[in-house]
mmCIF file of C-alpha atoms and ligand atoms in Angstrom:
data_model
loop_
_atom_site.group_PDB
_atom_site.id
_atom_site.type_symbol
_atom_site.label_atom_id
_atom_site.label_comp_id
_atom_site.label_asym_id
_atom_site.label_seq_id
_atom_site.Cartn_x
_atom_site.Cartn_y
_atom_site.Cartn_z
ATOM 1 C CA MET A 7 23.104 -31.272 -48.627
ATOM 2 C CA SER A 8 22.907 -28.120 -46.467
ATOM 3 C CA ASP A 9 19.224 -27.647 -47.402
ATOM 4 C CA THR A 10 18.408 -31.146 -46.168
ATOM 5 C CA SER A 11 20.274 -30.604 -42.888
ATOM 6 C CA ILE A 12 18.402 -27.327 -42.205
ATOM 7 C CA ASN A 13 15.125 -29.125 -42.829
ATOM 8 C CA LEU A 14 16.169 -31.998 -40.624
ATOM 9 C CA ASP A 15 17.050 -29.628 -37.739
ATOM 10 C CA GLU A 16 13.758 -27.817 -38.092
ATOM 11 C CA LEU A 17 11.836 -31.047 -38.201
ATOM 12 C CA ARG A 18 13.615 -32.345 -35.109
ATOM 13 C CA GLN A 19 12.872 -29.130 -33.234
ATOM 14 C CA ARG A 20 9.247 -29.499 -34.210
ATOM 15 C CA ILE A 21 9.268 -33.135 -32.996
ATOM 16 C CA ASP A 22 10.849 -32.073 -29.674
ATOM 17 C CA GLN A 23 8.117 -29.475 -29.214
ATOM 18 C CA LEU A 24 5.399 -32.001 -30.067
ATOM 19 C CA ASP A 25 6.904 -34.555 -27.662
ATOM 20 C CA SER A 26 6.807 -31.968 -24.852
ATOM 21 C CA ASP A 27 3.166 -31.272 -25.659
ATOM 22 C CA ILE A 28 2.335 -34.986 -25.761
ATOM 23 C CA LEU A 29 4.166 -35.503 -22.457
ATOM 24 C CA ASN A 30 2.164 -32.735 -20.764
ATOM 25 C CA LEU A 31 -1.097 -34.026 -22.198
ATOM 26 C CA ILE A 32 -0.449 -37.598 -21.090
ATOM 27 C CA SER A 33 0.410 -36.353 -17.581
ATOM 28 C CA GLU A 34 -2.784 -34.310 -17.489
ATOM 29 C CA ARG A 35 -4.738 -37.369 -18.637
ATOM 30 C CA ALA A 36 -3.114 -39.497 -15.921
ATOM 31 C CA SER A 37 -4.125 -36.935 -13.248
ATOM 32 C CA CYS A 38 -7.711 -37.052 -14.532
ATOM 33 C CA ALA A 39 -7.733 -40.858 -14.322
ATOM 34 C CA GLN A 40 -6.410 -40.572 -10.745
ATOM 35 C CA GLN A 41 -9.275 -38.242 -9.882
ATOM 36 C CA VAL A 42 -11.755 -40.698 -11.394
ATOM 37 C CA ALA A 43 -10.299 -43.371 -9.112
ATOM 38 C CA HIS A 44 -10.844 -41.113 -6.067
ATOM 39 C CA VAL A 45 -14.459 -40.479 -7.073
ATOM 40 C CA LYS A 46 -15.014 -44.252 -7.456
ATOM 41 C CA LEU A 47 -13.478 -44.885 -4.038
ATOM 42 C CA ALA A 48 -15.644 -42.214 -2.416
ATOM 43 C CA GLU A 49 -18.735 -43.963 -3.833
ATOM 44 C CA ASP A 50 -17.671 -47.484 -2.894
ATOM 45 C CA GLU A 51 -14.630 -48.513 -0.881
ATOM 46 C CA ASP A 52 -14.429 -51.842 -2.772
ATOM 47 C CA ALA A 53 -14.708 -50.083 -6.127
ATOM 48 C CA VAL A 54 -13.280 -51.802 -9.188
ATOM 49 C CA PHE A 55 -11.217 -49.206 -11.022
ATOM 50 C CA TYR A 56 -11.013 -51.053 -14.326
ATOM 51 C CA ARG A 57 -14.104 -50.513 -16.483
ATOM 52 C CA PRO A 58 -14.238 -52.746 -19.572
ATOM 53 C CA GLU A 59 -17.115 -50.879 -21.214
ATOM 54 C CA ARG A 60 -15.479 -47.463 -20.753
ATOM 55 C CA GLU A 61 -12.143 -48.682 -22.121
ATOM 56 C CA ALA A 62 -13.880 -50.135 -25.201
ATOM 57 C CA GLN A 63 -15.627 -46.792 -25.750
ATOM 58 C CA VAL A 64 -12.356 -44.840 -25.410
ATOM 59 C CA LEU A 65 -10.620 -47.091 -27.960
ATOM 60 C CA ARG A 66 -13.526 -47.044 -30.431
ATOM 61 C CA ARG A 67 -13.734 -43.254 -30.223
ATOM 62 C CA ILE A 68 -10.012 -42.898 -30.922
ATOM 63 C CA MET A 69 -10.282 -45.225 -33.926
ATOM 64 C CA ALA A 70 -13.216 -43.251 -35.300
ATOM 65 C CA LEU A 71 -11.437 -39.892 -34.827
ATOM 66 C CA ASN A 72 -8.128 -41.027 -36.312
ATOM 67 C CA LYS A 73 -7.288 -39.406 -39.655
ATOM 68 C CA GLY A 74 -3.889 -41.083 -40.219
ATOM 69 C CA PRO A 75 -1.143 -41.415 -41.251
ATOM 70 C CA LEU A 76 -0.979 -44.085 -38.496
ATOM 71 C CA ASP A 77 -3.673 -46.677 -38.983
ATOM 72 C CA SER A 78 -6.504 -46.845 -36.477
ATOM 73 C CA GLU A 79 -5.455 -50.156 -34.912
ATOM 74 C CA GLU A 80 -1.944 -48.874 -34.335
ATOM 75 C CA MET A 81 -3.314 -45.690 -32.758
ATOM 76 C CA ALA A 82 -5.675 -47.687 -30.539
ATOM 77 C CA ARG A 83 -2.748 -49.842 -29.442
ATOM 78 C CA LEU A 84 -0.884 -46.710 -28.282
ATOM 79 C CA PHE A 85 -3.933 -45.484 -26.371
ATOM 80 C CA ARG A 86 -4.348 -48.980 -24.918
ATOM 81 C CA GLU A 87 -0.912 -48.565 -23.308
ATOM 82 C CA ILE A 88 -1.639 -45.031 -22.103
ATOM 83 C CA MET A 89 -4.830 -46.253 -20.379
ATOM 84 C CA SER A 90 -3.009 -49.240 -18.921
ATOM 85 C CA ALA A 91 -0.336 -46.968 -17.421
ATOM 86 C CA CYS A 92 -2.960 -44.495 -16.112
ATOM 87 C CA LEU A 93 -4.885 -47.296 -14.418
ATOM 88 C CA ALA A 94 -1.723 -48.802 -12.902
ATOM 89 C CA LEU A 95 -1.097 -45.500 -11.076
ATOM 90 C CA GLU A 96 -4.007 -46.311 -8.788
ATOM 91 C CA GLN A 97 -4.186 -50.067 -8.990
ATOM 92 C CA PRO A 98 -2.457 -52.338 -11.536
ATOM 93 C CA VAL A 99 -4.918 -54.912 -12.861
ATOM 94 C CA LYS A 100 -3.962 -58.429 -11.703
ATOM 95 C CA VAL A 101 -4.681 -61.032 -14.385
ATOM 96 C CA ALA A 102 -4.331 -64.827 -14.198
ATOM 97 C CA TYR A 103 -3.821 -66.589 -17.532
ATOM 98 C CA LEU A 104 -3.307 -70.095 -18.850
ATOM 99 C CA GLY A 105 0.484 -70.353 -18.609
ATOM 100 C CA PRO A 106 3.321 -70.948 -18.595
ATOM 101 C CA GLU A 107 4.933 -67.619 -19.391
ATOM 102 C CA GLY A 108 5.289 -67.009 -23.127
ATOM 103 C CA THR A 109 1.989 -68.604 -24.245
ATOM 104 C CA PHE A 110 -0.427 -66.992 -26.667
ATOM 105 C CA THR A 111 -2.804 -66.592 -23.742
ATOM 106 C CA GLN A 112 -0.280 -64.298 -22.014
ATOM 107 C CA GLN A 113 0.036 -62.361 -25.270
ATOM 108 C CA ALA A 114 -3.772 -62.059 -25.365
ATOM 109 C CA ALA A 115 -3.854 -60.868 -21.724
ATOM 110 C CA LEU A 116 -1.326 -58.118 -22.424
ATOM 111 C CA LYS A 117 -3.042 -57.152 -25.666
ATOM 112 C CA HIS A 118 -6.299 -56.683 -23.766
ATOM 113 C CA PHE A 119 -5.071 -55.072 -20.529
ATOM 114 C CA GLY A 120 -1.811 -53.437 -21.742
ATOM 115 C CA GLU A 121 1.742 -53.968 -20.540
ATOM 116 C CA SER A 122 1.190 -52.321 -17.134
ATOM 117 C CA ALA A 123 -1.088 -55.175 -16.035
ATOM 118 C CA VAL A 124 0.394 -57.776 -13.686
ATOM 119 C CA SER A 125 -0.007 -61.146 -15.411
ATOM 120 C CA LEU A 126 0.236 -64.399 -13.444
ATOM 121 C CA PRO A 127 0.656 -67.799 -15.165
ATOM 122 C CA MET A 128 -1.587 -70.704 -14.044
ATOM 123 C CA ALA A 129 -1.018 -74.384 -14.854
ATOM 124 C CA ALA A 130 -4.562 -75.167 -16.004
ATOM 125 C CA ILE A 131 -7.796 -73.540 -17.177
ATOM 126 C CA ASP A 132 -9.693 -74.453 -13.984
ATOM 127 C CA GLU A 133 -6.933 -72.845 -11.905
ATOM 128 C CA VAL A 134 -7.526 -69.591 -13.767
ATOM 129 C CA PHE A 135 -11.231 -69.873 -12.890
ATOM 130 C CA ARG A 136 -10.445 -70.658 -9.232
ATOM 131 C CA GLU A 137 -8.074 -67.697 -8.810
ATOM 132 C CA VAL A 138 -10.756 -65.357 -10.145
ATOM 133 C CA GLU A 139 -13.513 -66.923 -8.021
ATOM 134 C CA ALA A 140 -11.355 -66.645 -4.905
ATOM 135 C CA GLY A 141 -10.675 -62.952 -5.611
ATOM 136 C CA ALA A 142 -6.898 -63.564 -5.713
ATOM 137 C CA VAL A 143 -6.807 -61.752 -9.081
ATOM 138 C CA HIS A 144 -9.146 -59.247 -10.745
ATOM 139 C CA TYR A 145 -9.555 -61.134 -14.039
ATOM 140 C CA GLY A 146 -8.596 -64.300 -15.882
ATOM 141 C CA VAL A 147 -7.842 -64.984 -19.536
ATOM 142 C CA VAL A 148 -8.620 -68.355 -21.175
ATOM 143 C CA PRO A 149 -8.713 -69.500 -24.825
ATOM 144 C CA VAL A 150 -12.174 -70.407 -26.124
ATOM 145 C CA GLU A 151 -12.035 -71.016 -29.877
ATOM 146 C CA ASN A 152 -9.585 -71.166 -32.741
ATOM 147 C CA SER A 153 -10.526 -70.332 -36.323
ATOM 148 C CA THR A 154 -8.845 -73.517 -37.623
ATOM 149 C CA GLU A 155 -9.234 -75.988 -34.782
ATOM 150 C CA GLY A 156 -12.569 -74.993 -33.307
ATOM 151 C CA VAL A 157 -13.670 -74.788 -29.732
ATOM 152 C CA VAL A 158 -11.572 -75.279 -26.593
ATOM 153 C CA ASN A 159 -13.970 -77.723 -24.934
ATOM 154 C CA HIS A 160 -12.258 -77.603 -21.580
ATOM 155 C CA THR A 161 -13.033 -73.896 -21.204
ATOM 156 C CA LEU A 162 -16.719 -74.407 -22.030
ATOM 157 C CA ASP A 163 -16.990 -77.345 -19.622
ATOM 158 C CA THR A 164 -15.444 -75.306 -16.815
ATOM 159 C CA PHE A 165 -18.212 -72.696 -17.189
ATOM 160 C CA MET A 166 -20.810 -75.375 -16.393
ATOM 161 C CA ASP A 167 -19.446 -75.751 -12.830
ATOM 162 C CA SER A 168 -18.670 -72.124 -12.131
ATOM 163 C CA SER A 169 -20.472 -68.897 -11.330
ATOM 164 C CA ILE A 170 -17.823 -66.810 -13.046
ATOM 165 C CA LYS A 171 -18.840 -64.103 -15.535
ATOM 166 C CA ILE A 172 -17.516 -63.191 -18.948
ATOM 167 C CA CYS A 173 -16.348 -59.553 -18.909
ATOM 168 C CA GLY A 174 -14.712 -59.286 -22.321
ATOM 169 C CA GLU A 175 -13.155 -60.979 -25.310
ATOM 170 C CA VAL A 176 -9.948 -60.561 -27.253
ATOM 171 C CA VAL A 177 -9.013 -62.013 -30.608
ATOM 172 C CA LEU A 178 -5.373 -62.690 -31.416
ATOM 173 C CA ARG A 179 -3.863 -63.452 -34.826
ATOM 174 C CA ILE A 180 -1.810 -66.579 -34.232
ATOM 175 C CA HIS A 181 1.508 -66.876 -36.038
ATOM 176 C CA HIS A 182 3.548 -70.029 -35.459
ATOM 177 C CA HIS A 183 7.288 -70.245 -36.095
ATOM 178 C CA LEU A 184 9.693 -73.168 -36.255
ATOM 179 C CA LEU A 185 12.270 -72.355 -33.585
ATOM 180 C CA VAL A 186 15.661 -73.752 -32.588
ATOM 181 C CA SER A 187 18.361 -72.895 -30.049
ATOM 182 C CA GLU A 188 21.761 -71.634 -31.146
ATOM 183 C CA THR A 189 23.253 -75.097 -30.518
ATOM 184 C CA THR A 190 20.692 -76.970 -32.636
ATOM 185 C CA ARG A 191 22.075 -78.602 -35.797
ATOM 186 C CA ARG A 192 19.520 -77.152 -38.212
ATOM 187 C CA ASP A 193 20.096 -79.896 -40.794
ATOM 188 C CA LYS A 194 19.608 -82.613 -38.157
ATOM 189 C CA VAL A 195 16.190 -81.730 -36.713
ATOM 190 C CA SER A 196 14.594 -85.101 -35.957
ATOM 191 C CA ARG A 197 12.084 -84.092 -33.281
ATOM 192 C CA ILE A 198 9.568 -81.241 -33.059
ATOM 193 C CA TYR A 199 7.769 -80.230 -29.854
ATOM 194 C CA SER A 200 4.516 -78.307 -29.685
ATOM 195 C CA HIS A 201 0.987 -78.151 -28.323
ATOM 196 C CA PRO A 202 -1.442 -80.513 -30.167
ATOM 197 C CA GLN A 203 -3.513 -77.505 -31.388
ATOM 198 C CA SER A 204 -0.406 -75.963 -32.961
ATOM 199 C CA PHE A 205 0.540 -79.234 -34.657
ATOM 200 C CA ALA A 206 -2.959 -79.337 -36.107
ATOM 201 C CA GLN A 207 -2.696 -75.726 -37.313
ATOM 202 C CA CYS A 208 0.652 -76.400 -39.074
ATOM 203 C CA ARG A 209 -0.008 -79.934 -40.306
ATOM 204 C CA LYS A 210 0.309 -79.329 -44.063
ATOM 205 C CA TRP A 211 3.493 -77.308 -43.670
ATOM 206 C CA LEU A 212 5.054 -79.998 -41.486
ATOM 207 C CA ASP A 213 4.038 -82.768 -43.899
ATOM 208 C CA ALA A 214 5.721 -80.863 -46.731
ATOM 209 C CA HIS A 215 8.891 -79.750 -44.912
ATOM 210 C CA TYR A 216 9.506 -82.206 -42.054
ATOM 211 C CA PRO A 217 7.664 -85.406 -42.996
ATOM 212 C CA HIS A 218 10.098 -87.609 -41.055
ATOM 213 C CA ALA A 219 10.582 -85.601 -37.854
ATOM 214 C CA GLU A 220 8.935 -87.060 -34.754
ATOM 215 C CA ARG A 221 6.096 -84.781 -33.524
ATOM 216 C CA VAL A 222 6.013 -84.718 -29.725
ATOM 217 C CA PRO A 223 2.922 -83.104 -28.169
ATOM 218 C CA VAL A 224 3.518 -81.118 -24.956
ATOM 219 C CA SER A 225 1.280 -79.079 -22.649
ATOM 220 C CA SER A 226 2.020 -75.649 -24.201
ATOM 221 C CA ASN A 227 4.064 -73.926 -26.892
ATOM 222 C CA ALA A 228 6.135 -72.234 -24.221
ATOM 223 C CA GLU A 229 6.973 -75.654 -22.739
ATOM 224 C CA ALA A 230 8.055 -76.762 -26.242
ATOM 225 C CA ALA A 231 10.306 -73.700 -26.538
ATOM 226 C CA LYS A 232 11.866 -74.437 -23.145
ATOM 227 C CA LEU A 233 12.633 -78.064 -24.102
ATOM 228 C CA VAL A 234 14.606 -77.255 -27.269
ATOM 229 C CA LYS A 235 17.023 -75.084 -25.283
ATOM 230 C CA THR A 236 18.857 -78.248 -24.217
ATOM 231 C CA GLU A 237 18.448 -80.556 -27.251
ATOM 232 C CA TRP A 238 20.683 -80.139 -30.314
ATOM 233 C CA HIS A 239 18.436 -82.163 -32.666
ATOM 234 C CA SER A 240 15.044 -80.676 -31.671
ATOM 235 C CA ALA A 241 12.877 -77.750 -32.794
ATOM 236 C CA ALA A 242 9.719 -76.187 -31.347
ATOM 237 C CA ILE A 243 6.630 -74.656 -32.882
ATOM 238 C CA ALA A 244 5.705 -71.582 -30.866
ATOM 239 C CA GLY A 245 4.945 -67.869 -31.109
ATOM 240 C CA ASP A 246 7.029 -64.719 -30.769
ATOM 241 C CA MET A 247 6.677 -64.372 -26.988
ATOM 242 C CA ALA A 248 8.044 -67.863 -26.329
ATOM 243 C CA ALA A 249 10.847 -67.325 -28.886
ATOM 244 C CA LYS A 250 11.875 -64.117 -27.119
ATOM 245 C CA LEU A 251 11.540 -65.555 -23.623
ATOM 246 C CA TYR A 252 13.840 -68.515 -24.366
ATOM 247 C CA GLY A 253 16.153 -66.717 -26.830
ATOM 248 C CA LEU A 254 15.374 -69.044 -29.752
ATOM 249 C CA GLU A 255 16.130 -68.508 -33.443
ATOM 250 C CA HIS A 256 13.644 -68.824 -36.304
ATOM 251 C CA ILE A 257 14.152 -71.530 -38.947
ATOM 252 C CA ALA A 258 10.857 -70.648 -40.613
ATOM 253 C CA GLU A 259 8.228 -67.979 -39.841
ATOM 254 C CA LYS A 260 4.423 -68.013 -40.064
ATOM 255 C CA ILE A 261 4.151 -71.726 -40.816
ATOM 256 C CA GLU A 262 0.419 -71.952 -39.972
ATOM 257 C CA ASP A 263 -1.604 -73.489 -42.822
ATOM 258 C CA SER A 264 -4.354 -70.872 -42.727
ATOM 259 C CA PRO A 265 -3.180 -67.247 -43.230
ATOM 260 C CA ASP A 266 -5.916 -65.819 -40.987
ATOM 261 C CA ASN A 267 -5.443 -68.277 -38.156
ATOM 262 C CA SER A 268 -6.748 -66.577 -35.009
ATOM 263 C CA THR A 269 -7.799 -67.511 -31.489
ATOM 264 C CA ARG A 270 -10.513 -65.932 -29.392
ATOM 265 C CA PHE A 271 -9.909 -65.574 -25.661
ATOM 266 C CA LEU A 272 -12.393 -64.706 -22.932
ATOM 267 C CA ILE A 273 -11.815 -62.287 -20.090
ATOM 268 C CA ILE A 274 -13.477 -63.762 -16.999
ATOM 269 C CA GLY A 275 -14.282 -61.944 -13.767
ATOM 270 C CA ASN A 276 -16.824 -61.356 -11.014
ATOM 271 C CA GLN A 277 -18.369 -58.232 -12.501
ATOM 272 C CA ASP A 278 -21.507 -57.472 -14.535
ATOM 273 C CA VAL A 279 -20.365 -55.142 -17.303
ATOM 274 C CA PRO A 280 -22.699 -52.280 -18.325
ATOM 275 C CA MET A 281 -23.501 -51.572 -21.984
ATOM 276 C CA ALA A 282 -20.659 -50.243 -24.138
ATOM 277 C CA GLY A 283 -22.674 -49.743 -27.331
ATOM 278 C CA GLU A 284 -21.293 -52.668 -29.350
ATOM 279 C CA ASP A 285 -21.744 -55.691 -27.119
ATOM 280 C CA LYS A 286 -22.069 -59.434 -27.170
ATOM 281 C CA THR A 287 -23.855 -61.786 -24.776
ATOM 282 C CA SER A 288 -22.923 -65.391 -23.975
ATOM 283 C CA ILE A 289 -25.437 -67.824 -22.503
ATOM 284 C CA VAL A 290 -25.506 -71.510 -21.625
ATOM 285 C CA VAL A 291 -28.839 -73.300 -22.048
ATOM 286 C CA ALA A 292 -29.873 -76.831 -21.058
ATOM 287 C CA MET A 293 -32.726 -78.284 -23.133
ATOM 288 C CA ARG A 294 -34.798 -81.418 -22.805
ATOM 289 C CA ASN A 295 -34.237 -84.012 -25.519
ATOM 290 C CA GLN A 296 -37.431 -83.629 -27.563
ATOM 291 C CA PRO A 297 -38.167 -83.286 -31.261
ATOM 292 C CA GLY A 298 -37.796 -79.665 -32.383
ATOM 293 C CA THR A 299 -35.605 -78.639 -29.449
ATOM 294 C CA LEU A 300 -33.070 -76.716 -31.491
ATOM 295 C CA HIS A 301 -35.770 -74.909 -33.447
ATOM 296 C CA ALA A 302 -37.592 -73.949 -30.245
ATOM 297 C CA LEU A 303 -34.355 -72.567 -28.854
ATOM 298 C CA LEU A 304 -33.330 -70.536 -31.894
ATOM 299 C CA GLU A 305 -36.732 -69.298 -33.099
ATOM 300 C CA PRO A 306 -36.955 -66.323 -30.665
ATOM 301 C CA PHE A 307 -33.536 -65.059 -31.820
ATOM 302 C CA HIS A 308 -34.697 -65.164 -35.426
ATOM 303 C CA ARG A 309 -38.008 -63.447 -34.645
ATOM 304 C CA HIS A 310 -36.323 -60.595 -32.723
ATOM 305 C CA GLN A 311 -33.604 -60.347 -35.395
ATOM 306 C CA ILE A 312 -30.728 -61.013 -33.076
ATOM 307 C CA ASP A 313 -27.459 -61.976 -34.702
ATOM 308 C CA LEU A 314 -26.050 -65.272 -33.457
ATOM 309 C CA THR A 315 -22.247 -65.346 -33.592
ATOM 310 C CA ARG A 316 -21.638 -68.844 -32.207
ATOM 311 C CA LEU A 317 -23.503 -71.983 -31.260
ATOM 312 C CA GLU A 318 -21.797 -74.961 -29.588
ATOM 313 C CA THR A 319 -23.341 -78.149 -28.304
ATOM 314 C CA ARG A 320 -21.759 -79.987 -25.385
ATOM 315 C CA PRO A 321 -22.896 -83.185 -23.730
ATOM 316 C CA SER A 322 -24.461 -82.407 -20.382
ATOM 317 C CA ARG A 323 -22.327 -83.549 -17.476
ATOM 318 C CA THR A 324 -25.143 -84.043 -14.984
ATOM 319 C CA GLY A 325 -26.899 -86.640 -17.118
ATOM 320 C CA VAL A 326 -30.264 -85.003 -16.369
ATOM 321 C CA TRP A 327 -30.469 -82.987 -19.595
ATOM 322 C CA ASN A 328 -29.190 -84.337 -22.850
ATOM 323 C CA TYR A 329 -28.042 -81.141 -24.491
ATOM 324 C CA VAL A 330 -26.241 -78.086 -23.294
ATOM 325 C CA PHE A 331 -25.883 -75.235 -25.780
ATOM 326 C CA PHE A 332 -23.402 -72.385 -25.583
ATOM 327 C CA ILE A 333 -24.727 -69.439 -27.563
ATOM 328 C CA ASP A 334 -23.083 -66.080 -28.323
ATOM 329 C CA PHE A 335 -25.070 -63.285 -29.907
ATOM 330 C CA LYS A 336 -24.826 -59.569 -30.569
ATOM 331 C CA GLY A 337 -26.447 -57.243 -28.053
ATOM 332 C CA HIS A 338 -26.441 -56.562 -24.306
ATOM 333 C CA ARG A 339 -28.771 -58.174 -21.766
ATOM 334 C CA ASP A 340 -30.031 -54.696 -20.743
ATOM 335 C CA GLU A 341 -31.338 -53.985 -24.263
ATOM 336 C CA PRO A 342 -35.134 -54.539 -24.360
ATOM 337 C CA LYS A 343 -35.124 -56.931 -27.339
ATOM 338 C CA VAL A 344 -32.343 -59.025 -25.790
ATOM 339 C CA ALA A 345 -34.171 -59.107 -22.457
ATOM 340 C CA ALA A 346 -37.333 -60.254 -24.301
ATOM 341 C CA VAL A 347 -35.495 -63.096 -26.049
ATOM 342 C CA LEU A 348 -33.864 -64.226 -22.818
ATOM 343 C CA GLU A 349 -37.256 -64.346 -21.127
ATOM 344 C CA GLU A 350 -38.727 -66.487 -23.937
ATOM 345 C CA VAL A 351 -35.767 -68.860 -24.040
ATOM 346 C CA GLN A 352 -35.966 -69.208 -20.257
ATOM 347 C CA LEU A 353 -39.560 -70.472 -20.601
ATOM 348 C CA ARG A 354 -38.574 -73.092 -23.183
ATOM 349 C CA ALA A 355 -35.346 -74.261 -21.520
ATOM 350 C CA ALA A 356 -34.691 -76.597 -18.623
ATOM 351 C CA ASP A 357 -32.052 -74.145 -17.438
ATOM 352 C CA LEU A 358 -30.568 -70.872 -18.674
ATOM 353 C CA ARG A 359 -27.566 -68.969 -17.380
ATOM 354 C CA VAL A 360 -26.275 -65.682 -18.757
ATOM 355 C CA LEU A 361 -22.494 -65.957 -18.649
ATOM 356 C CA GLY A 362 -22.152 -62.265 -19.378
ATOM 357 C CA SER A 363 -22.729 -59.277 -21.637
ATOM 358 C CA TYR A 364 -19.490 -57.593 -22.618
ATOM 359 C CA PRO A 365 -17.938 -55.268 -25.227
ATOM 360 C CA ILE A 366 -17.067 -56.860 -28.571
ATOM 361 C CA GLY A 367 -13.251 -57.064 -28.760
ATOM 362 C CA VAL A 368 -11.881 -53.763 -30.109
ATOM 363 C CA LEU A 369 -8.225 -54.509 -30.805
HETATM 364 C C1 ISJ B 17 -10.498 -43.367 -15.786
HETATM 365 C C2 ISJ B 17 -11.300 -44.405 -15.604
HETATM 366 O O1 ISJ B 17 -10.875 -45.617 -15.063
HETATM 367 C C3 ISJ B 17 -10.105 -46.543 -15.776
HETATM 368 C C4 ISJ B 17 -9.171 -45.897 -16.719
HETATM 369 C C5 ISJ B 17 -9.610 -45.504 -17.971
HETATM 370 C C6 ISJ B 17 -8.833 -44.544 -18.818
HETATM 371 O O2 ISJ B 17 -7.641 -44.333 -18.555
HETATM 372 O O3 ISJ B 17 -9.426 -43.936 -19.736
HETATM 373 C C7 ISJ B 17 -10.838 -46.020 -18.456
HETATM 374 C C8 ISJ B 17 -11.587 -46.908 -17.736
HETATM 375 C C9 ISJ B 17 -11.093 -47.476 -16.459
HETATM 376 O O4 ISJ B 17 -10.519 -48.721 -16.730
HETATM 377 C C10 ISJ B 17 -12.762 -44.312 -15.942
HETATM 378 O O5 ISJ B 17 -13.557 -45.159 -15.519
HETATM 379 O O6 ISJ B 17 -13.138 -43.358 -16.662
#
């Protein structure tokens, strides 16, 4: 008993000493980041302090150096918050996201920029684009594809009418819960609210557990969570943020049908991002409707051994070209082999626009 208490005291003294060291080191790091901001300002009075490629490099380096016992993702998450706080000293990043508050898109925004970012909910995807275009915020966050449900067409379509750039990506594991308020009669749930995508992602579970409950689609999971606050016979399917925001209780957790259900979000902005080392490029290409079109488009990627990560076809909205392809691939537009492919595709296409080269999501 006494042995353990001596050890405990010693260990706590050691922890106190380490905490003081960590505190001093974080403060020193924050001063360095402040100096970086002054250097940037001296070079350009409209300087953007946030640097996506540098942040990706910092996080990747930390993950590579980490020897445990904390796992590398956990360690990167801590450094994510340190960077976010350092940056906020000079200028908190302002981020518009597809709202309302409590959506997975807000969770994605905070995962990417850290909790010191100022996040502003928008009512629709095109409003997020407009806020960024107008310079009212630094960046926007919009969902683009889900591993179960596929592409968010509205986001892709909005790119066709916009000059906005992709500056980053973030992937979020999506866990859905069945939530009720404290006044809900749990045995009398006859109505369930959620976003159509979430219903689709939990369909088998709902068929097995609530085959007779009415499924009411609403504009977001957070909206669903808000509605059940006042209805004693209703439940909502939503994530942790919405549950916390509206003080709801869990009837069942992680009810998504696919265990690795995840959604990819894009960070949009007005900035061309330099190479980080592990990058992706997104392009949109319009092709004429001729035999062999798809082969002509993809052949240069194959020849230069560039890894395609996504290919989506959307109907063209101008009616002039029949196909519009959204293509994501590994590499940065400043790399010679990527530049060569882009040049070749340009010659074969009716129109080509590079939406952006950006660091592959780290966290
Ligand atoms: C300090 C810098 O500015 C910002 C803060 C960073 C940090 O705290 O490490 C990294 C990139 C920028 O978002 C920098 O560009 O190095």
